[in-house]
Short mmCIF file of C-alpha atoms in Angstrom, two decimals:
data_model
loop_
_atom_site.label_atom_id
_atom_site.label_comp_id
_atom_site.label_asym_id
_atom_site.label_seq_id
_atom_site.Cartn_x
_atom_site.Cartn_y
_atom_site.Cartn_z
CA ILE U 1 80.65 99.79 75.63
CA SER U 2 81.59 103.24 74.60
CA PHE U 3 82.79 104.92 77.67
CA ALA U 4 85.66 104.35 80.03
CA ASN U 5 84.56 102.63 83.27
CA ASP U 6 81.30 101.45 81.59
CA MET U 7 80.61 97.90 82.94
CA LYS U 8 78.21 95.43 81.30
CA VAL U 9 77.55 91.86 81.84
CA GLY U 10 77.70 89.95 78.48
CA PRO U 11 75.69 87.01 77.43
CA ASP U 12 78.67 84.77 78.43
CA GLY U 13 78.26 85.88 82.06
CA ARG U 14 81.57 87.93 82.05
CA ILE U 15 81.66 91.61 83.14
CA TYR U 16 83.10 93.81 80.42
CA VAL U 17 84.92 97.05 81.35
CA GLY U 18 85.88 99.94 78.90
CA THR U 19 89.22 101.50 79.45
CA GLN U 20 90.98 104.88 78.49
CA SER U 21 94.15 105.16 76.58
CA GLY U 22 97.09 106.62 78.30
CA VAL U 23 97.01 109.61 75.93
CA ARG U 24 93.53 110.51 76.91
CA VAL U 25 93.50 109.76 80.59
CA GLY U 26 91.96 112.65 82.50
CA VAL U 27 91.06 114.33 79.24
CA SER U 28 88.28 112.19 77.65
CA ASP U 29 86.06 109.46 78.92
CA LYS U 30 85.95 107.75 75.41
CA THR U 31 87.39 104.23 75.52
CA ASP U 32 90.52 103.25 73.62
CA GLY U 33 88.64 100.38 71.94
CA ARG U 34 89.96 97.70 74.29
CA LEU U 35 87.64 95.81 76.53
CA TYR U 36 88.73 93.94 79.55
CA SER U 37 86.50 91.23 81.23
CA ILE U 38 86.19 89.47 84.51
CA ASP U 39 85.09 85.86 84.56
CA LYS U 40 82.05 85.25 86.80
CA HIS U 41 84.37 83.33 89.07
CA GLY U 42 87.04 86.05 88.93
CA LYS U 43 87.72 88.37 91.64
CA VAL U 44 87.53 92.16 91.75
CA ARG U 45 90.78 93.50 93.18
CA VAL U 46 90.89 97.12 94.11
CA LEU U 47 93.93 99.22 94.96
CA PHE U 48 92.68 102.30 96.63
CA GLN U 49 94.53 105.51 97.67
CA PRO U 50 92.58 107.93 99.84
CA HIS U 51 93.01 111.56 98.88
CA ARG U 52 93.90 114.06 101.62
CA TYR U 53 93.52 113.52 105.27
CA SER U 54 90.61 115.92 105.67
CA ARG U 55 88.54 114.01 103.00
CA THR U 56 89.38 110.63 104.48
CA LYS U 57 88.28 111.75 107.83
CA ALA U 58 85.02 113.34 106.42
CA PHE U 59 84.12 110.17 104.42
CA LEU U 60 85.47 107.60 106.81
CA ALA U 61 82.10 106.11 107.46
CA ASP U 62 81.15 106.02 103.78
CA PHE U 63 84.27 104.46 102.34
CA PRO U 64 83.69 100.82 103.51
CA GLU U 65 80.27 100.67 101.82
CA ALA U 66 81.54 102.24 98.64
CA LEU U 67 84.19 99.57 98.48
CA SER U 68 81.83 96.74 99.44
CA GLN U 69 81.38 95.27 96.11
CA ALA U 70 84.97 94.33 95.65
CA ASP U 71 86.36 90.96 96.66
CA GLU U 72 89.72 92.41 97.91
CA VAL U 73 90.71 95.99 98.63
CA ILE U 74 94.32 97.02 99.15
CA LEU U 75 94.48 100.30 100.88
CA CYS U 76 97.61 102.42 99.90
CA PRO U 77 99.13 105.41 101.86
CA THR U 78 97.03 108.61 101.83
CA TYR U 79 97.85 111.12 99.34
CA ALA U 80 98.34 114.18 101.41
CA ALA U 81 98.19 116.98 98.75
CA PHE U 82 100.09 119.40 100.97
CA GLU U 83 97.94 118.64 104.01
CA LYS U 84 99.55 117.73 107.24
CA PRO U 85 98.23 114.51 108.86
CA ILE U 86 95.17 114.96 111.12
CA ALA U 87 93.76 112.69 113.79
CA GLY U 88 91.18 110.30 112.37
CA GLY U 89 92.05 110.93 108.74
CA ASP U 90 94.88 108.55 107.76
CA VAL U 91 94.83 105.29 105.96
CA PHE U 92 95.19 103.47 109.34
CA ASN U 93 91.84 104.91 110.41
CA LEU U 94 90.24 104.00 107.12
CA TYR U 95 91.67 100.47 107.43
CA ASP U 96 90.12 100.04 110.93
CA SER U 97 86.84 101.40 109.62
CA CYS U 98 86.91 98.95 106.77
CA ARG U 99 87.91 95.91 108.79
CA SER U 100 85.06 96.60 111.31
CA ARG U 101 82.59 96.69 108.48
CA GLU U 102 84.26 93.47 107.04
CA MET U 103 83.81 91.65 110.37
CA GLU U 104 80.21 92.98 110.81
CA LYS U 105 79.11 91.82 107.31
CA SER U 106 80.80 88.43 107.60
CA SER U 107 79.30 87.73 111.02
CA GLN U 108 75.95 88.31 109.38
CA GLY U 109 76.67 85.99 106.55
CA GLY U 110 76.87 88.94 103.93
CA HIS U 111 79.49 89.54 101.31
CA ALA U 112 82.50 91.60 102.55
CA PRO U 113 85.71 92.22 100.89
CA VAL U 114 89.01 91.29 102.44
CA PHE U 115 90.84 94.54 103.30
CA TYR U 116 94.70 94.72 103.23
CA LEU U 117 96.82 97.65 104.31
CA ALA U 118 99.93 98.24 102.35
CA ARG U 119 102.93 100.23 103.64
CA ASN U 120 103.76 101.58 100.03
CA PHE U 121 102.83 101.06 96.38
CA GLU U 122 105.42 98.52 95.72
CA GLU U 123 104.14 96.23 98.47
CA ALA U 124 100.52 96.73 97.25
CA TRP U 125 101.44 95.97 93.64
CA LYS U 126 103.45 92.89 94.59
CA HIS U 127 100.45 91.47 96.45
CA VAL U 128 98.22 92.11 93.36
CA ARG U 129 100.78 90.67 90.92
CA LEU U 130 101.19 87.54 92.93
CA GLU U 131 97.56 86.90 93.78
CA SER U 132 95.86 87.80 90.58
CA ARG U 133 94.45 84.93 88.39
CA SER U 134 92.92 84.52 85.02
CA GLY U 135 89.58 86.24 85.07
CA ASP U 136 90.30 88.73 87.79
CA LEU U 137 89.63 92.48 87.30
CA ILE U 138 92.19 94.88 88.89
CA LEU U 139 91.01 98.39 89.46
CA ILE U 140 93.42 101.12 90.50
CA LEU U 141 91.29 103.91 92.23
CA GLY U 142 92.21 107.26 93.90
CA ALA U 143 93.78 110.51 93.31
CA GLY U 144 97.34 111.48 93.57
CA ASP U 145 100.48 109.34 92.93
CA ILE U 146 98.61 106.06 92.61
CA VAL U 147 98.66 106.60 88.89
CA LYS U 148 102.40 105.40 88.97
CA MET U 149 100.86 101.93 89.17
CA ARG U 150 99.42 102.17 85.63
CA PRO U 151 102.74 101.39 83.94
CA TRP U 152 103.33 98.45 86.18
CA ALA U 153 99.94 97.08 85.22
CA GLU U 154 100.81 97.59 81.63
CA ARG U 155 104.18 95.87 82.03
CA ASP U 156 102.94 93.06 84.05
CA PHE U 157 99.61 92.39 82.53
CA PRO U 158 100.09 93.73 78.90
CA ASP U 159 97.09 91.64 77.52
CA GLY U 160 95.05 91.58 80.70
CA ILE U 161 95.52 88.62 83.21
CA LYS U 162 95.98 85.38 81.57
CA ALA U 163 96.14 81.96 82.96
CA GLU U 164 99.55 80.44 83.22
CA GLY U 165 100.68 78.77 80.04
CA LYS U 166 97.92 80.44 77.86
CA SER U 167 98.10 83.32 75.64
#
């Protein structure tokens, strides 16, 4: 893997993901040489922050499908980017849309992630920190101030997610 966000399945059945170094985030897509993996039994946990009310409203029907491959999605408050809230474009509308899709897929026997709605980043991170297990992959996605979670991830999982009592 030579680029950030590249994902490949290895011969051991694990999914490997390339990452960026903190110095190059947003500047280069080359990896920092570290690989993180998810066990085939691990969960993909996504922390997602929608960007702008107008974009959230415009893509409201598309987000549930785009997030559908995760096992769990924690929706964080919308990054306003100087926009005023608009009807149909906040994270509550996105949560409703995602939950409807989740119930529809589940009733048909298909895979659907579990969606959670966080009141703030601290609540979202606490959930991920407490629920994550060895082999899980945590993805922090979105634009805006969700980047403040990166140091939390580095602090709480400096070597990735390890099983209790193991290095």
